[in-house]
Amino acid sequence: MTPSQKAIDIIKKCEGLELTAYKCSAGKWTIGFGSTMYDTGEKVKEGDVITKERAEELLMWELKRKSLMIRARVNQNQFDALCSLCYNIGIGALLDSALYKKVRINSNDPGIRNEFMRWKFAGGKVSQGLLNRRKDEADLYFNPNL
């Protein structure tokens, strides 16, 4: 399964686009649509500047790389929501999460919505932006309209 435009849209909406490197709320150098690393393996650093086209390339590279690790029996909306979450928190965090364990046991478990909402901290503080993003992801996850 590959991420659809729905996953890309949530990521772009929630990450925003910054063509000059900045420190995100978690204190990491970030660029484009929330990328902290380039497709060369080099980390984003202060002073980096990219084009919108390069930001799109990085988004697609990172999303493809992370989505390949999601191995669960889910529908497209569920997959897209998991891809958006994974893009934000990282593949290791997703695979180790209670959320992903619940998905693997029963992808329709209503408790999964609460697990999305637990991922609301940036730099040790609750982030309204992350709460909004998690609501969007959970709503997509539980949307039966494909």
PDB file of C-alpha atoms in Angstrom:
ATOM      1  CA  MET A   1       0.000   0.000   0.000  1.00  0.00           C
ATOM      2  CA  THR A   2       1.243   3.512  -0.726  1.00  0.00           C
ATOM      3  CA  PRO A   3       0.255   6.797   0.920  1.00  0.00           C
ATOM      4  CA  SER A   4      -2.508   8.623  -0.913  1.00  0.00           C
ATOM      5  CA  GLN A   5      -2.998  12.340  -1.390  1.00  0.00           C
ATOM      6  CA  LYS A   6      -4.953  12.374   1.897  1.00  0.00           C
ATOM      7  CA  ALA A   7      -1.777  11.567   3.859  1.00  0.00           C
ATOM      8  CA  ILE A   8       0.205  14.158   1.929  1.00  0.00           C
ATOM      9  CA  ASP A   9      -2.479  16.781   2.520  1.00  0.00           C
ATOM     10  CA  ILE A  10      -2.529  16.245   6.305  1.00  0.00           C
ATOM     11  CA  ILE A  11       1.257  16.391   6.478  1.00  0.00           C
ATOM     12  CA  LYS A  12       1.453  19.580   4.419  1.00  0.00           C
ATOM     13  CA  LYS A  13      -1.359  21.223   6.374  1.00  0.00           C
ATOM     14  CA  CYS A  14       0.122  20.376   9.754  1.00  0.00           C
ATOM     15  CA  GLU A  15       3.803  20.855   8.973  1.00  0.00           C
ATOM     16  CA  GLY A  16       3.546  23.971   6.831  1.00  0.00           C
ATOM     17  CA  LEU A  17       6.297  24.877   4.400  1.00  0.00           C
ATOM     18  CA  GLU A  18       9.540  26.554   5.473  1.00  0.00           C
ATOM     19  CA  LEU A  19      12.272  26.935   2.881  1.00  0.00           C
ATOM     20  CA  THR A  20      14.857  28.116   5.422  1.00  0.00           C
ATOM     21  CA  ALA A  21      15.959  25.847   8.273  1.00  0.00           C
ATOM     22  CA  TYR A  22      14.375  26.579  11.643  1.00  0.00           C
ATOM     23  CA  LYS A  23      14.256  24.929  15.053  1.00  0.00           C
ATOM     24  CA  CYS A  24      10.949  23.121  15.550  1.00  0.00           C
ATOM     25  CA  SER A  25       9.151  23.048  18.891  1.00  0.00           C
ATOM     26  CA  ALA A  26      11.104  19.895  19.778  1.00  0.00           C
ATOM     27  CA  GLY A  27      14.378  21.773  19.224  1.00  0.00           C
ATOM     28  CA  LYS A  28      15.446  20.015  15.993  1.00  0.00           C
ATOM     29  CA  TRP A  29      16.629  21.787  12.866  1.00  0.00           C
ATOM     30  CA  THR A  30      13.852  21.362  10.329  1.00  0.00           C
ATOM     31  CA  ILE A  31      13.176  22.437   6.744  1.00  0.00           C
ATOM     32  CA  GLY A  32      10.558  22.047   4.014  1.00  0.00           C
ATOM     33  CA  PHE A  33       7.494  20.138   5.192  1.00  0.00           C
ATOM     34  CA  GLY A  34       9.012  19.136   8.538  1.00  0.00           C
ATOM     35  CA  SER A  35      12.106  17.301   7.285  1.00  0.00           C
ATOM     36  CA  THR A  36      14.975  16.925   9.740  1.00  0.00           C
ATOM     37  CA  MET A  37      17.182  14.978   7.356  1.00  0.00           C
ATOM     38  CA  TYR A  38      18.019  14.995   3.667  1.00  0.00           C
ATOM     39  CA  ASP A  39      17.811  11.988   1.368  1.00  0.00           C
ATOM     40  CA  THR A  40      21.621  11.828   1.586  1.00  0.00           C
ATOM     41  CA  GLY A  41      21.406  11.061   5.322  1.00  0.00           C
ATOM     42  CA  GLU A  42      22.755  14.499   6.236  1.00  0.00           C
ATOM     43  CA  LYS A  43      20.876  16.289   9.014  1.00  0.00           C
ATOM     44  CA  VAL A  44      19.295  19.686   8.424  1.00  0.00           C
ATOM     45  CA  LYS A  45      21.413  22.442   9.931  1.00  0.00           C
ATOM     46  CA  GLU A  46      21.175  26.135  10.660  1.00  0.00           C
ATOM     47  CA  GLY A  47      21.422  28.269   7.515  1.00  0.00           C
ATOM     48  CA  ASP A  48      20.127  25.596   5.099  1.00  0.00           C
ATOM     49  CA  VAL A  49      17.826  26.846   2.347  1.00  0.00           C
ATOM     50  CA  ILE A  50      15.897  24.776  -0.207  1.00  0.00           C
ATOM     51  CA  THR A  51      13.349  25.327  -2.969  1.00  0.00           C
ATOM     52  CA  LYS A  52       9.695  24.319  -2.845  1.00  0.00           C
ATOM     53  CA  GLU A  53      10.458  21.587  -5.366  1.00  0.00           C
ATOM     54  CA  ARG A  54      13.193  20.207  -3.101  1.00  0.00           C
ATOM     55  CA  ALA A  55      10.801  20.333  -0.133  1.00  0.00           C
ATOM     56  CA  GLU A  56       8.314  18.239  -2.141  1.00  0.00           C
ATOM     57  CA  GLU A  57      11.057  15.728  -3.008  1.00  0.00           C
ATOM     58  CA  LEU A  58      12.079  15.407   0.648  1.00  0.00           C
ATOM     59  CA  LEU A  59       8.483  14.955   1.748  1.00  0.00           C
ATOM     60  CA  MET A  60       7.909  12.156  -0.745  1.00  0.00           C
ATOM     61  CA  TRP A  61      11.263  10.488   0.026  1.00  0.00           C
ATOM     62  CA  GLU A  62      10.630  10.477   3.766  1.00  0.00           C
ATOM     63  CA  LEU A  63       6.991   9.447   3.466  1.00  0.00           C
ATOM     64  CA  LYS A  64       7.849   6.549   1.154  1.00  0.00           C
ATOM     65  CA  ARG A  65      10.688   5.386   3.416  1.00  0.00           C
ATOM     66  CA  LYS A  66       8.546   5.448   6.542  1.00  0.00           C
ATOM     67  CA  SER A  67       5.413   4.015   4.959  1.00  0.00           C
ATOM     68  CA  LEU A  68       7.299   0.884   3.914  1.00  0.00           C
ATOM     69  CA  MET A  69       7.652  -0.009   7.602  1.00  0.00           C
ATOM     70  CA  ILE A  70       3.926   0.031   8.334  1.00  0.00           C
ATOM     71  CA  ARG A  71       2.792  -3.559   8.203  1.00  0.00           C
ATOM     72  CA  ALA A  72      -0.765  -3.820   9.385  1.00  0.00           C
ATOM     73  CA  ARG A  73      -4.023  -4.938   7.869  1.00  0.00           C
ATOM     74  CA  VAL A  74      -5.704  -1.600   7.407  1.00  0.00           C
ATOM     75  CA  ASN A  75      -7.708   0.250   4.782  1.00  0.00           C
ATOM     76  CA  GLN A  76      -6.348   3.226   2.818  1.00  0.00           C
ATOM     77  CA  ASN A  77      -7.634   5.891   5.238  1.00  0.00           C
ATOM     78  CA  GLN A  78      -6.150   4.031   8.203  1.00  0.00           C
ATOM     79  CA  PHE A  79      -2.851   3.633   6.361  1.00  0.00           C
ATOM     80  CA  ASP A  80      -2.781   7.331   5.442  1.00  0.00           C
ATOM     81  CA  ALA A  81      -3.442   8.361   9.050  1.00  0.00           C
ATOM     82  CA  LEU A  82      -0.640   6.083  10.264  1.00  0.00           C
ATOM     83  CA  CYS A  83       1.694   7.487   7.599  1.00  0.00           C
ATOM     84  CA  SER A  84       1.004  11.044   8.751  1.00  0.00           C
ATOM     85  CA  LEU A  85       1.611  10.091  12.383  1.00  0.00           C
ATOM     86  CA  CYS A  86       4.793   8.223  11.461  1.00  0.00           C
ATOM     87  CA  TYR A  87       6.049  11.162   9.411  1.00  0.00           C
ATOM     88  CA  ASN A  88       5.740  13.299  12.533  1.00  0.00           C
ATOM     89  CA  ILE A  89       6.931  11.003  15.330  1.00  0.00           C
ATOM     90  CA  GLY A  90       9.293   8.691  13.453  1.00  0.00           C
ATOM     91  CA  ILE A  91       9.122   5.041  12.525  1.00  0.00           C
ATOM     92  CA  GLY A  92      10.709   3.742  15.738  1.00  0.00           C
ATOM     93  CA  ALA A  93       8.234   5.597  17.921  1.00  0.00           C
ATOM     94  CA  LEU A  94       5.298   4.377  15.844  1.00  0.00           C
ATOM     95  CA  LEU A  95       6.361   0.734  15.804  1.00  0.00           C
ATOM     96  CA  ASP A  96       6.932   0.767  19.595  1.00  0.00           C
ATOM     97  CA  SER A  97       3.684   2.580  20.379  1.00  0.00           C
ATOM     98  CA  ALA A  98       0.596   1.220  22.095  1.00  0.00           C
ATOM     99  CA  LEU A  99      -1.343   2.693  19.178  1.00  0.00           C
ATOM    100  CA  TYR A 100       0.416   0.493  16.629  1.00  0.00           C
ATOM    101  CA  LYS A 101       0.082  -2.568  18.860  1.00  0.00           C
ATOM    102  CA  LYS A 102      -3.676  -1.975  19.017  1.00  0.00           C
ATOM    103  CA  VAL A 103      -3.814  -1.536  15.235  1.00  0.00           C
ATOM    104  CA  ARG A 104      -2.024  -4.850  14.735  1.00  0.00           C
ATOM    105  CA  ILE A 105      -4.454  -6.653  17.065  1.00  0.00           C
ATOM    106  CA  ASN A 106      -7.682  -5.029  15.867  1.00  0.00           C
ATOM    107  CA  SER A 107      -7.487  -2.133  13.417  1.00  0.00           C
ATOM    108  CA  ASN A 108     -11.068  -1.129  14.289  1.00  0.00           C
ATOM    109  CA  ASP A 109     -10.521  -0.861  18.056  1.00  0.00           C
ATOM    110  CA  PRO A 110     -12.183   2.443  19.083  1.00  0.00           C
ATOM    111  CA  GLY A 111      -9.428   2.922  21.692  1.00  0.00           C
ATOM    112  CA  ILE A 112      -7.041   3.734  18.851  1.00  0.00           C
ATOM    113  CA  ARG A 113      -8.524   7.252  18.713  1.00  0.00           C
ATOM    114  CA  ASN A 114      -7.327   7.877  22.285  1.00  0.00           C
ATOM    115  CA  GLU A 115      -3.895   6.543  21.387  1.00  0.00           C
ATOM    116  CA  PHE A 116      -3.586   9.108  18.584  1.00  0.00           C
ATOM    117  CA  MET A 117      -4.385  11.863  21.074  1.00  0.00           C
ATOM    118  CA  ARG A 118      -1.560  10.795  23.413  1.00  0.00           C
ATOM    119  CA  TRP A 119       1.006  12.070  20.870  1.00  0.00           C
ATOM    120  CA  LYS A 120       0.518  15.732  21.790  1.00  0.00           C
ATOM    121  CA  PHE A 121       3.842  16.789  23.289  1.00  0.00           C
ATOM    122  CA  ALA A 122       6.593  18.868  21.703  1.00  0.00           C
ATOM    123  CA  GLY A 123       9.566  19.801  23.815  1.00  0.00           C
ATOM    124  CA  GLY A 124       7.815  18.354  26.878  1.00  0.00           C
ATOM    125  CA  LYS A 125       4.774  20.609  26.503  1.00  0.00           C
ATOM    126  CA  VAL A 126       1.300  19.987  25.130  1.00  0.00           C
ATOM    127  CA  SER A 127       1.082  21.488  21.652  1.00  0.00           C
ATOM    128  CA  GLN A 128      -2.259  22.716  20.309  1.00  0.00           C
ATOM    129  CA  GLY A 129      -0.912  22.159  16.808  1.00  0.00           C
ATOM    130  CA  LEU A 130      -0.240  18.499  17.609  1.00  0.00           C
ATOM    131  CA  LEU A 131      -3.668  18.116  19.198  1.00  0.00           C
ATOM    132  CA  ASN A 132      -5.215  19.490  15.994  1.00  0.00           C
ATOM    133  CA  ARG A 133      -3.084  17.190  13.869  1.00  0.00           C
ATOM    134  CA  ARG A 134      -3.946  14.112  15.933  1.00  0.00           C
ATOM    135  CA  LYS A 135      -7.644  14.911  15.645  1.00  0.00           C
ATOM    136  CA  ASP A 136      -7.275  15.147  11.847  1.00  0.00           C
ATOM    137  CA  GLU A 137      -5.355  11.854  11.764  1.00  0.00           C
ATOM    138  CA  ALA A 138      -7.822  10.049  14.037  1.00  0.00           C
ATOM    139  CA  ASP A 139     -10.780  11.406  12.053  1.00  0.00           C
ATOM    140  CA  LEU A 140      -9.197  10.127   8.840  1.00  0.00           C
ATOM    141  CA  TYR A 141      -8.358   6.787  10.470  1.00  0.00           C
ATOM    142  CA  PHE A 142     -11.961   6.224  11.488  1.00  0.00           C
ATOM    143  CA  ASN A 143     -13.525   7.618   8.298  1.00  0.00           C
ATOM    144  CA  PRO A 144     -15.171   4.671   6.523  1.00  0.00           C
ATOM    145  CA  ASN A 145     -15.547   6.644   3.287  1.00  0.00           C
ATOM    146  CA  LEU A 146     -12.669   5.689   1.084  1.00  0.00           C
TER     147      LEU A 146
END
